[in-house]
PDB file of N, CA and C in Angstrom:
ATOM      1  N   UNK A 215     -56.196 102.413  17.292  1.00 68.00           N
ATOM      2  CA  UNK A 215     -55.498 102.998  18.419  1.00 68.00           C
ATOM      3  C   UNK A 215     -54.023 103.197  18.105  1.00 68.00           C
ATOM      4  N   UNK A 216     -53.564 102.213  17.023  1.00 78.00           N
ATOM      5  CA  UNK A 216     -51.996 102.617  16.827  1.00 78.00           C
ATOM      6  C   UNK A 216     -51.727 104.368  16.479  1.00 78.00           C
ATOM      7  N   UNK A 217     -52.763 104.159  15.148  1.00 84.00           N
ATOM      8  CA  UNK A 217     -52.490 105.859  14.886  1.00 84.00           C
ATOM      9  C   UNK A 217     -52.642 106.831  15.876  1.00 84.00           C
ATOM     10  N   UNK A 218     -53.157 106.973  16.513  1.00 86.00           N
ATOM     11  CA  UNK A 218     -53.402 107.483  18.092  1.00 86.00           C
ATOM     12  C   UNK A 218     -52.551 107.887  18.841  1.00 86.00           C
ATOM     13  N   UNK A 219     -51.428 106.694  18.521  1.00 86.00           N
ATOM     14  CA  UNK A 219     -50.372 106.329  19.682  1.00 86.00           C
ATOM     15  C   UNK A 219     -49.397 106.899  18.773  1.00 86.00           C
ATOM     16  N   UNK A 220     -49.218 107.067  17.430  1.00 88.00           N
ATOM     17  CA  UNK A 220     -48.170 107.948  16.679  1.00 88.00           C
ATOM     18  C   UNK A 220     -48.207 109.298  16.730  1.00 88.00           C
ATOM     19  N   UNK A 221     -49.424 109.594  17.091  1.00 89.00           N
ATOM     20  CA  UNK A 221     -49.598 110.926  17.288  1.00 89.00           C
ATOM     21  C   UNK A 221     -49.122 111.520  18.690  1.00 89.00           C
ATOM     22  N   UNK A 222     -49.170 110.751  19.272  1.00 86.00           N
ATOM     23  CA  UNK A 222     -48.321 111.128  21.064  1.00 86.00           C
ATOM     24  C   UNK A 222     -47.189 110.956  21.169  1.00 86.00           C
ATOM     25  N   UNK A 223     -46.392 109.797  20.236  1.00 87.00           N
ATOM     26  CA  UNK A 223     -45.113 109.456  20.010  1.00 87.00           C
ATOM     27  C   UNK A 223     -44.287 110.829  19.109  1.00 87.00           C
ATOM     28  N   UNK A 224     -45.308 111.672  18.515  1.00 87.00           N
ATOM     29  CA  UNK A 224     -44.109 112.189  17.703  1.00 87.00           C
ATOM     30  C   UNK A 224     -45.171 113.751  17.323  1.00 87.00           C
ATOM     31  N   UNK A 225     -45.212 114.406  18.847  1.00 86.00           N
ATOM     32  CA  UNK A 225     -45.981 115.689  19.331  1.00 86.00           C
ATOM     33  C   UNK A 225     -45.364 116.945  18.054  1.00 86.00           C
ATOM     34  N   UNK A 226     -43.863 116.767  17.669  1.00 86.00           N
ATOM     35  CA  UNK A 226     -43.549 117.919  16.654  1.00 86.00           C
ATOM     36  C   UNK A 226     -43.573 117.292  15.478  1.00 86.00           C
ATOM     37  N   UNK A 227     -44.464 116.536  14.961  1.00 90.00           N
ATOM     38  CA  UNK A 227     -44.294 116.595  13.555  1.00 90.00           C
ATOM     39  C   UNK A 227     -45.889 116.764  13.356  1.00 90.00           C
ATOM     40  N   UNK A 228     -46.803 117.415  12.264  1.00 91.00           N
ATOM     41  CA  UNK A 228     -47.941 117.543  12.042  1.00 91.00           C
ATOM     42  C   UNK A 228     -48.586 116.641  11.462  1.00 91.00           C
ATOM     43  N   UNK A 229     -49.188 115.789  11.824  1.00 91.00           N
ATOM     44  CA  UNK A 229     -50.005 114.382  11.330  1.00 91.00           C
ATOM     45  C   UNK A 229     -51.148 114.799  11.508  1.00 91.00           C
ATOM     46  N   UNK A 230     -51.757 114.655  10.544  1.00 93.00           N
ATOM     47  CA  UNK A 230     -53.686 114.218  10.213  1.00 93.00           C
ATOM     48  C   UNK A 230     -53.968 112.967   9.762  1.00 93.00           C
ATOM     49  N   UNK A 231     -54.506 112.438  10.817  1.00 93.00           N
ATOM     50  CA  UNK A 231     -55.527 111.166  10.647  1.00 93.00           C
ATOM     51  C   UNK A 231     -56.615 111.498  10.006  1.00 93.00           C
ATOM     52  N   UNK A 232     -56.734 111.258   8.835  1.00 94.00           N
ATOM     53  CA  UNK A 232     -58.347 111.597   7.878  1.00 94.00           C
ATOM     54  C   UNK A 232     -58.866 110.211   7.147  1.00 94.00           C
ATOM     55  N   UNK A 233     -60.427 110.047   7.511  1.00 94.00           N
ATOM     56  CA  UNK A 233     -60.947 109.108   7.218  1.00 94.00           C
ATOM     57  C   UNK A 233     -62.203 110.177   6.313  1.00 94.00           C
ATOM     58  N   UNK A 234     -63.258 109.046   5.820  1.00 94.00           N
ATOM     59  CA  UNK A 234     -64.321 109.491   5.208  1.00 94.00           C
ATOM     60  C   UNK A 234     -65.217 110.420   5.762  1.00 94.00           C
ATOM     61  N   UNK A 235     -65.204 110.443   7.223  1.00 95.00           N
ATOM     62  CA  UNK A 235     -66.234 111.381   7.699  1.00 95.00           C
ATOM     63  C   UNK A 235     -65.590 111.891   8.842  1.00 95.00           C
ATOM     64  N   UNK A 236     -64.025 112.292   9.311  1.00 96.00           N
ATOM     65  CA  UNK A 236     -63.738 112.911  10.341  1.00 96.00           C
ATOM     66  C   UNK A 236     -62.079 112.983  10.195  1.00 96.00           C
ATOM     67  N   UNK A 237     -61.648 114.043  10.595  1.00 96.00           N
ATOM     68  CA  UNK A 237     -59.818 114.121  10.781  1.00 96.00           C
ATOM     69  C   UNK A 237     -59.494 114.616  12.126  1.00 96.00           C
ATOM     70  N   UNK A 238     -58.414 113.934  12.457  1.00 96.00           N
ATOM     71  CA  UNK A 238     -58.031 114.213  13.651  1.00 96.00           C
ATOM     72  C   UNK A 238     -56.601 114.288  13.874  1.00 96.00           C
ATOM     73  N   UNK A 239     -55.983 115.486  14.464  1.00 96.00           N
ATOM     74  CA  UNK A 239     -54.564 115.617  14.969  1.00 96.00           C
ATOM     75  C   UNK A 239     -54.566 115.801  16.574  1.00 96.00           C
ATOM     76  N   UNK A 240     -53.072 116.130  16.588  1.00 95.00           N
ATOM     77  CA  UNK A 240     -52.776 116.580  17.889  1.00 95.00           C
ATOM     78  C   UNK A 240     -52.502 117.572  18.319  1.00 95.00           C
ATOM     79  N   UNK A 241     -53.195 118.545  19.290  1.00 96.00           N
ATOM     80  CA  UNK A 241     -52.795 119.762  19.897  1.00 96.00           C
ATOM     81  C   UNK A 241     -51.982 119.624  20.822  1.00 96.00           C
ATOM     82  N   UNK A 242     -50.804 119.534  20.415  1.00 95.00           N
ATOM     83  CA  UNK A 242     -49.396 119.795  21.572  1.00 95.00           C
ATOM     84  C   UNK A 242     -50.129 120.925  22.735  1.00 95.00           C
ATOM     85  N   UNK A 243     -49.863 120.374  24.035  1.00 94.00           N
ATOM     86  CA  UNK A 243     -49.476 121.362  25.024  1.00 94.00           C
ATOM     87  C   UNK A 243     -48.898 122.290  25.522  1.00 94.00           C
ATOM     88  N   UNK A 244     -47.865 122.514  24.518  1.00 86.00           N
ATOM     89  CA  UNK A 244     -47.042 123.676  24.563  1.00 86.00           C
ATOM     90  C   UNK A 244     -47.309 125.087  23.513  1.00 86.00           C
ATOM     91  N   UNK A 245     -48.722 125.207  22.942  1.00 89.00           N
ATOM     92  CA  UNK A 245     -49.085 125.865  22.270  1.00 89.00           C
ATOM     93  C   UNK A 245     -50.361 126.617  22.451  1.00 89.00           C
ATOM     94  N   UNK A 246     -50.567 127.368  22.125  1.00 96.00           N
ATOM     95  CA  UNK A 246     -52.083 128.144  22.138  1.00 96.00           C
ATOM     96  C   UNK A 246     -52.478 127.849  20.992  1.00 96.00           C
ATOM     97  N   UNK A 247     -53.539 127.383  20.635  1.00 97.00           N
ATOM     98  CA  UNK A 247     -54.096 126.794  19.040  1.00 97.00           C
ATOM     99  C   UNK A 247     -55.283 127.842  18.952  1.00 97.00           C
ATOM    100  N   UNK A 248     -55.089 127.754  17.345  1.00 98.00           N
ATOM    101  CA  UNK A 248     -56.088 128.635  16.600  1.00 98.00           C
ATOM    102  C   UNK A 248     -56.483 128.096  15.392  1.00 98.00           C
ATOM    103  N   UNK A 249     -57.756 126.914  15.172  1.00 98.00           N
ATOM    104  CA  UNK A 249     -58.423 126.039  14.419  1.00 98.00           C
ATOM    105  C   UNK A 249     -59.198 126.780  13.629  1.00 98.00           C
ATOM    106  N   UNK A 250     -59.038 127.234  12.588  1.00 98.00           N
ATOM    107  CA  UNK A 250     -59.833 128.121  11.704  1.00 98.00           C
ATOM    108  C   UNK A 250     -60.443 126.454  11.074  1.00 98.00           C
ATOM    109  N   UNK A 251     -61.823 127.181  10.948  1.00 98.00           N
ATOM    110  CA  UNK A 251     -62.637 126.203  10.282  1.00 98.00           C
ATOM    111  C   UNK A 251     -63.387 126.340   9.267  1.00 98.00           C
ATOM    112  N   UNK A 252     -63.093 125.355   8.200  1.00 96.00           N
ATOM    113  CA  UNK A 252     -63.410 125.726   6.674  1.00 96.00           C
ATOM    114  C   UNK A 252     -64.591 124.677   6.847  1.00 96.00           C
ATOM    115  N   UNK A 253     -65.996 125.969   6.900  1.00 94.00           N
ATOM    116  CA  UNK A 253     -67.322 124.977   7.126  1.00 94.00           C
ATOM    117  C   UNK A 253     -67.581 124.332   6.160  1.00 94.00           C
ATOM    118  N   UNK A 254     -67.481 124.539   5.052  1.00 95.00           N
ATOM    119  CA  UNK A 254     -68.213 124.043   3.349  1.00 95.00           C
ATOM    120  C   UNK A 254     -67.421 122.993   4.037  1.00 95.00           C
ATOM    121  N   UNK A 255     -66.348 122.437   4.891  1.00 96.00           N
ATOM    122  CA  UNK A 255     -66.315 120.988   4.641  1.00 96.00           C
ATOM    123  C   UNK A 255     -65.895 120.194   5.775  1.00 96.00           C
ATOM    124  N   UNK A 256     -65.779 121.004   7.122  1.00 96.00           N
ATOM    125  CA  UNK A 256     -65.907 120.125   8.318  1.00 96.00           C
ATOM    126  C   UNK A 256     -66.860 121.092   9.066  1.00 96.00           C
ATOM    127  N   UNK A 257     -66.591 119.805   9.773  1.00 94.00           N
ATOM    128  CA  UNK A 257     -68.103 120.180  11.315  1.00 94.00           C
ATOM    129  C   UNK A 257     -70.066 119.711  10.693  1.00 94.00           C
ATOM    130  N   UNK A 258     -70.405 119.982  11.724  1.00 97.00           N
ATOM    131  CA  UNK A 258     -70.120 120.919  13.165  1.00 97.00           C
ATOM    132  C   UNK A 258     -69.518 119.983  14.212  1.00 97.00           C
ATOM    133  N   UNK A 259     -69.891 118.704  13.896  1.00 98.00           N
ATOM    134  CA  UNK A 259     -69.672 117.824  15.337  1.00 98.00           C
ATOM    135  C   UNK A 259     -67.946 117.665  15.752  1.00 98.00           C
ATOM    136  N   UNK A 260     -67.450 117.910  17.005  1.00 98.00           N
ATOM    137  CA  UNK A 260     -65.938 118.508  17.374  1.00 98.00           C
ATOM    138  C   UNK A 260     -65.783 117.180  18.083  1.00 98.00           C
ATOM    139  N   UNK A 261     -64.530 117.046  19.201  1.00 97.00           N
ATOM    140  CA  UNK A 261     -64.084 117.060  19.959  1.00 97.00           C
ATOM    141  C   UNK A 261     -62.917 117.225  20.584  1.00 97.00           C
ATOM    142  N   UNK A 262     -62.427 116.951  21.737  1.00 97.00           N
ATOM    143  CA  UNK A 262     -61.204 117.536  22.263  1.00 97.00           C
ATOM    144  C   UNK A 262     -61.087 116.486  23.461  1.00 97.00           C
ATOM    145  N   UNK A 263     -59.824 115.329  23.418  1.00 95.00           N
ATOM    146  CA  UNK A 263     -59.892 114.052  24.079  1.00 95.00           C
ATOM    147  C   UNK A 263     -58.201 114.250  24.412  1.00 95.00           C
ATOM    148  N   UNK A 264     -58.327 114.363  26.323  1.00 96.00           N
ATOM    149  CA  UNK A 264     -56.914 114.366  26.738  1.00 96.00           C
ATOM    150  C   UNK A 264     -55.889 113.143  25.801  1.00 96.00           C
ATOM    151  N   UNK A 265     -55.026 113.195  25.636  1.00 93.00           N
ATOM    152  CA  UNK A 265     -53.981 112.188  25.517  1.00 93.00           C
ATOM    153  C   UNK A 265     -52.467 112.084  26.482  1.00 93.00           C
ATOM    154  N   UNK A 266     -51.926 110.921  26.783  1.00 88.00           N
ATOM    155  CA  UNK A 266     -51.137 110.656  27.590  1.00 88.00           C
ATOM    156  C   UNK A 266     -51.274 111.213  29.093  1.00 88.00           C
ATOM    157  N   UNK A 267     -51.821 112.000  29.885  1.00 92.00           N
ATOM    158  CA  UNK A 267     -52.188 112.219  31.041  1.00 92.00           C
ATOM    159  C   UNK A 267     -53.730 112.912  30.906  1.00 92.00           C
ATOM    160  N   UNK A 268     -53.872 113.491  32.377  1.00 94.00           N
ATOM    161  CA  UNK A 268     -55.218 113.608  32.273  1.00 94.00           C
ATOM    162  C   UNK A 268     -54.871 115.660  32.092  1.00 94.00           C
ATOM    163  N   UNK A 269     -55.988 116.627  31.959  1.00 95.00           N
ATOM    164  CA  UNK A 269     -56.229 117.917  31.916  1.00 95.00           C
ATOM    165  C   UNK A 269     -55.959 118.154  32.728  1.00 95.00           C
ATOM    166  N   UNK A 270     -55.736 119.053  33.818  1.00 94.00           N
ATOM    167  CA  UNK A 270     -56.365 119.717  34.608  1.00 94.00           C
ATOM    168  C   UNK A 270     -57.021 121.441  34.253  1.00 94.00           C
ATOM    169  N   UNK A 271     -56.492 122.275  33.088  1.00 96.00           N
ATOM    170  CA  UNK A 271     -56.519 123.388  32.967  1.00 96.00           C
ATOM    171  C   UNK A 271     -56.860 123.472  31.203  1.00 96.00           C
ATOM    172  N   UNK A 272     -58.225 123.381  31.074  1.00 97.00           N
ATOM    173  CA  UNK A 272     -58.422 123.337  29.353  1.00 97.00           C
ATOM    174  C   UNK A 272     -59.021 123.997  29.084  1.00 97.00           C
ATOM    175  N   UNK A 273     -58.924 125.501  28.247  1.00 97.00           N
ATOM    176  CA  UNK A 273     -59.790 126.610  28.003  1.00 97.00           C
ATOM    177  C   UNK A 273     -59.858 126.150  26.366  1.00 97.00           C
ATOM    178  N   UNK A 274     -61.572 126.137  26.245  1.00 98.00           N
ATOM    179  CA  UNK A 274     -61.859 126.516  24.813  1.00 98.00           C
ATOM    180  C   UNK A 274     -62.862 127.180  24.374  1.00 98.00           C
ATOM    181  N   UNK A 275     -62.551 127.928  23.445  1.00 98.00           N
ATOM    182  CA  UNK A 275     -63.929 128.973  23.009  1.00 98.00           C
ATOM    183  C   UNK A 275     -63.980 128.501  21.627  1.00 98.00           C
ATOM    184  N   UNK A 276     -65.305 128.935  20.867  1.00 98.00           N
ATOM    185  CA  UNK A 276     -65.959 128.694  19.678  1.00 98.00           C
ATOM    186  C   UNK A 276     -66.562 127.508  19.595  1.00 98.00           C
ATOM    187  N   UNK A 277     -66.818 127.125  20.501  1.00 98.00           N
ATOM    188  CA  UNK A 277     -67.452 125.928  20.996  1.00 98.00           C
ATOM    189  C   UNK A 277     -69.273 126.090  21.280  1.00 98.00           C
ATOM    190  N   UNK A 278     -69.999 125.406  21.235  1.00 98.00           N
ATOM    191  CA  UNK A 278     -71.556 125.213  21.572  1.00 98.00           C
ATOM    192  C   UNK A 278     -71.289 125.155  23.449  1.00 98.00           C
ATOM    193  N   UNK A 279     -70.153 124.465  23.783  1.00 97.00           N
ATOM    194  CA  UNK A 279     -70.341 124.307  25.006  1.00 97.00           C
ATOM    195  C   UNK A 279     -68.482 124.397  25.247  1.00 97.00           C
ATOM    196  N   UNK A 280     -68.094 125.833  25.699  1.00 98.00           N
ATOM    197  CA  UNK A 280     -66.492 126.864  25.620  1.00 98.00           C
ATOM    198  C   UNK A 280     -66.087 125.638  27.255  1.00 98.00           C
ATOM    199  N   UNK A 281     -65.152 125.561  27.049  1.00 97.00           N
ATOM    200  CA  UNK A 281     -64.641 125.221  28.267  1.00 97.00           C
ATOM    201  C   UNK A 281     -63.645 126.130  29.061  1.00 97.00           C
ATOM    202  N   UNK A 282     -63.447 126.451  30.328  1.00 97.00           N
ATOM    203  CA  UNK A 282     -63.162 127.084  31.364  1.00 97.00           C
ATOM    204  C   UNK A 282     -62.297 126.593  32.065  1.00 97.00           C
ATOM    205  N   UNK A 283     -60.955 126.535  31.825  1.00 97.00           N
ATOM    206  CA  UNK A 283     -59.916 126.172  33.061  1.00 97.00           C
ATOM    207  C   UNK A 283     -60.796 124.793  32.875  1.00 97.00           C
ATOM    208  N   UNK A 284     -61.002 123.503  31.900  1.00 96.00           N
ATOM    209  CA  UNK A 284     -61.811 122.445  32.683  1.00 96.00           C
ATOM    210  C   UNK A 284     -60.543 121.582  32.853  1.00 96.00           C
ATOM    211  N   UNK A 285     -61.387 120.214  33.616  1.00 96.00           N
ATOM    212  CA  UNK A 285     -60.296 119.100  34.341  1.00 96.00           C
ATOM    213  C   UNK A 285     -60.935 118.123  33.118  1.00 96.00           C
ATOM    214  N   UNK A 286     -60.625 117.340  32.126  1.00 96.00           N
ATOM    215  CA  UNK A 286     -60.757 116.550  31.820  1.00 96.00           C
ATOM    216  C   UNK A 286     -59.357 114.904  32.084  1.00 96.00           C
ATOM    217  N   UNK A 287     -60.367 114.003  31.463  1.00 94.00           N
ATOM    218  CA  UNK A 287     -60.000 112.865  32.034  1.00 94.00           C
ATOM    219  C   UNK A 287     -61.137 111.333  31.737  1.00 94.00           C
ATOM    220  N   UNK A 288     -60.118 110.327  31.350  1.00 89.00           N
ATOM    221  CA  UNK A 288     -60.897 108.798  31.111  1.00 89.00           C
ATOM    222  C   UNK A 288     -61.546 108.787  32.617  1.00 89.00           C
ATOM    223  N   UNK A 289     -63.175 108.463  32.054  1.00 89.00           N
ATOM    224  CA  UNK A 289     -63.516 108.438  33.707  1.00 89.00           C
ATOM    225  C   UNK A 289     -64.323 109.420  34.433  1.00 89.00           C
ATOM    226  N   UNK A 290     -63.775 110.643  33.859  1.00 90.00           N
ATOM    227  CA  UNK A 290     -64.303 111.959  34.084  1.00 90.00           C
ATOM    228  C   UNK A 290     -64.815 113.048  32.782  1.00 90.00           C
ATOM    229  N   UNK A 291     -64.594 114.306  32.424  1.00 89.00           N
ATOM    230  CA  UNK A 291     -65.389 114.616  31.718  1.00 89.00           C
ATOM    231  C   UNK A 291     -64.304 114.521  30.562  1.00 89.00           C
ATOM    232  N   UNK A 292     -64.691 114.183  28.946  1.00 92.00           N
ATOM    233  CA  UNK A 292     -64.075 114.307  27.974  1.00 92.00           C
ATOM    234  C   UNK A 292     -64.919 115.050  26.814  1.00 92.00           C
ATOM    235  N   UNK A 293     -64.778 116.297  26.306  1.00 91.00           N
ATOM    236  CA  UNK A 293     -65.144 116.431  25.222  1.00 91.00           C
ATOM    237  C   UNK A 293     -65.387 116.120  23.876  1.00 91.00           C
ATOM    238  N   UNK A 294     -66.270 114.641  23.881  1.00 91.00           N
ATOM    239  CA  UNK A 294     -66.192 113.943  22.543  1.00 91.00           C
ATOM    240  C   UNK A 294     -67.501 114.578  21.554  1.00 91.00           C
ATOM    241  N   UNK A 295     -68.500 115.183  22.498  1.00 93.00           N
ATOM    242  CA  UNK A 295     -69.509 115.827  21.308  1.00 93.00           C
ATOM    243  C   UNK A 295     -69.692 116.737  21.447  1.00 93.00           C
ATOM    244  N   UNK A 296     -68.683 117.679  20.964  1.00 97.00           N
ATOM    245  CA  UNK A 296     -69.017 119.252  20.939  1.00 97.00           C
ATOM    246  C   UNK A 296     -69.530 119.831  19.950  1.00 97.00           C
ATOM    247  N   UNK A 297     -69.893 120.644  19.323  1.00 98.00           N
ATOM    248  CA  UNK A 297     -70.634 121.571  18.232  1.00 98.00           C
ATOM    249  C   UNK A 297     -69.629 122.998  17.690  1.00 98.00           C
ATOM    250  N   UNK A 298     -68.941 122.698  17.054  1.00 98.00           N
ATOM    251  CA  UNK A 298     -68.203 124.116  16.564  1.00 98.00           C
ATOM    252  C   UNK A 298     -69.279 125.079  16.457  1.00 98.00           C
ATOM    253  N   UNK A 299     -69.105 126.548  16.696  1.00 98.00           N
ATOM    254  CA  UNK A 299     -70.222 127.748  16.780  1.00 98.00           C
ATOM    255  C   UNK A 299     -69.464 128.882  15.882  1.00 98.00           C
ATOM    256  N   UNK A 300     -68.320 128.718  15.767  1.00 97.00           N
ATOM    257  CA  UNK A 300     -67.524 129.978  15.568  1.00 97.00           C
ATOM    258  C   UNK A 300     -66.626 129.341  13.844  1.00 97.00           C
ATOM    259  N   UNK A 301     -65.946 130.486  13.243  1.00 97.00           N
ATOM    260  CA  UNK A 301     -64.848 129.768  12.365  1.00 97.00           C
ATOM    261  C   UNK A 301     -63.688 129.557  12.514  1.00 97.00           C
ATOM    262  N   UNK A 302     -63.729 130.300  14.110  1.00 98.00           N
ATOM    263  CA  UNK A 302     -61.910 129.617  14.606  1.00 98.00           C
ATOM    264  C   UNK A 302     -62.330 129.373  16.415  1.00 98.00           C
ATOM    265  N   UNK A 303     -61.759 127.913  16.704  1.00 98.00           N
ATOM    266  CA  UNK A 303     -61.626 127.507  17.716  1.00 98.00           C
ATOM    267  C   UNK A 303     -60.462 127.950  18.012  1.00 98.00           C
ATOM    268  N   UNK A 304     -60.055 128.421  19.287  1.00 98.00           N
ATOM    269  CA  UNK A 304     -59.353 128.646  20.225  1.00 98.00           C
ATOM    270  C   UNK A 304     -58.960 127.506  21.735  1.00 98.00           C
ATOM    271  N   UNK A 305     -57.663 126.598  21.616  1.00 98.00           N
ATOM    272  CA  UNK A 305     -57.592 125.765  22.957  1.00 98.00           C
ATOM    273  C   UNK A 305     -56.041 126.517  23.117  1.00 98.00           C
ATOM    274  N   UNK A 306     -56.014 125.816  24.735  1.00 97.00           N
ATOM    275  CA  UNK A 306     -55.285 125.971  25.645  1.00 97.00           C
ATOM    276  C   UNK A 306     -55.332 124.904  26.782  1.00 97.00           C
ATOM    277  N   UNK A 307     -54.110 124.314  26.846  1.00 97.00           N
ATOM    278  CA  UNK A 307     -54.481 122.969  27.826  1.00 97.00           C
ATOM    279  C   UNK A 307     -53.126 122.824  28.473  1.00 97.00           C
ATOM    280  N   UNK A 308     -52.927 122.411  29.518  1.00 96.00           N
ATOM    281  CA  UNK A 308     -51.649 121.574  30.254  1.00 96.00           C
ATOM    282  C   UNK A 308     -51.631 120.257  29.774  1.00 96.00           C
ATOM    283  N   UNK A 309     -52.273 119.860  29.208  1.00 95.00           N
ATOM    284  CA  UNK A 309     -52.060 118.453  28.371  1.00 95.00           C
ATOM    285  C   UNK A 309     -52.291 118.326  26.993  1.00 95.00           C
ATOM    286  N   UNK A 310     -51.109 117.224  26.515  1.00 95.00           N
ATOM    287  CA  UNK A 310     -51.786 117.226  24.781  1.00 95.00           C
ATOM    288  C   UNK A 310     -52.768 116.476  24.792  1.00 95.00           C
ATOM    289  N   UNK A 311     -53.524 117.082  23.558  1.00 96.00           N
ATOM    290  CA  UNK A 311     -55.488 116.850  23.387  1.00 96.00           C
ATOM    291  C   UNK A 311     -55.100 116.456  22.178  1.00 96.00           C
ATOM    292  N   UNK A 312     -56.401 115.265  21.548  1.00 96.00           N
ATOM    293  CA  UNK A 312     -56.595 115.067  20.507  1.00 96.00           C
ATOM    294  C   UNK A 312     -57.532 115.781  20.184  1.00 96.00           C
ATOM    295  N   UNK A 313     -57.984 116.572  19.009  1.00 98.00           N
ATOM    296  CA  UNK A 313     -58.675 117.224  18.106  1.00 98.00           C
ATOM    297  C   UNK A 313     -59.679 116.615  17.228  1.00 98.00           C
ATOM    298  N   UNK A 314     -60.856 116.119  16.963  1.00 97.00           N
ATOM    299  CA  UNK A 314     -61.135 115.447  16.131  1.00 97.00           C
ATOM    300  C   UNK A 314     -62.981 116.366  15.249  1.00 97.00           C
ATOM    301  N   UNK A 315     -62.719 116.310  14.473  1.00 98.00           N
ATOM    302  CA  UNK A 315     -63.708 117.327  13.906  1.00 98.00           C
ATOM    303  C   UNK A 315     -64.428 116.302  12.708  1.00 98.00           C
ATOM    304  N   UNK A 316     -65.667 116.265  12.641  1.00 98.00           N
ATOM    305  CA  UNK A 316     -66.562 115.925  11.305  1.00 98.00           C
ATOM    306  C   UNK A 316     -66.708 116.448  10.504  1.00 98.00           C
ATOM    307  N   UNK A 317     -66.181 115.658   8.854  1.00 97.00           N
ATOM    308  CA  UNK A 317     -66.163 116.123   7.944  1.00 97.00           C
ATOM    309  C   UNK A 317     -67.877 115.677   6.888  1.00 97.00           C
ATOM    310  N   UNK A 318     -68.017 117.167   6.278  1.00 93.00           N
ATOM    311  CA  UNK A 318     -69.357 116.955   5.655  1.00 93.00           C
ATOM    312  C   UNK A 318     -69.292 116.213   4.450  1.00 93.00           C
ATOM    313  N   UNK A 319     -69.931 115.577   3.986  1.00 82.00           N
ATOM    314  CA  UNK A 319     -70.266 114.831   2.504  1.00 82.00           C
ATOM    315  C   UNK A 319     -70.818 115.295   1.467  1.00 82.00           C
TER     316      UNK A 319
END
């Protein structure tokens, strides 16, 4: 959870958390993101997990299951098993999201 917490502490600098089977950054809120995805070596399994407050407004496409203006939230709905469909994800959120994507072996 520390690394987690560096990643909310310090929204403009670009950090990847990469382990053996998954990497994860932070999608600042003040951006429209465009996740091109290099399949030969991540995915499919995604997600997209509010950080420091909750969603109310989270659009994502290239997704198995696109989200719509959603409300996420601890408690309520969080995108931890999504399915990449596309080679570039597209978000948009009022809150910063963590990103976390599976890497293949």
């Amino acid at each position: 959870m520390g690394n987690i917490n560096v990643l909310h502490l310090f929204p403009n600098v670009k950090i990847v958390l990469l382990s053996d089977d998954c990497l994860i950054f932070l999608l600042p809120k003040t951006h429209r993101h465009e996740i091109h995805i290099e399949r030969l070596v991540e995915g499919p399994h995604c997600g997209l997990i509010p950080i420091g407050m909750p969603s109310t407004g989270t659009t994502a496409t290239g997704l198995r299951w696109n989200l719509d203006n959603a409300s996420m939230s601890y408690g309520g709905l969080i995108s931890t098993s999504n399915i990449v469909e596309e080679d570039t994800v597209t978000i948009t959120s009022d809150s910063d999201l963590i990103w976390t994507i599976s890497l293949r072996n």
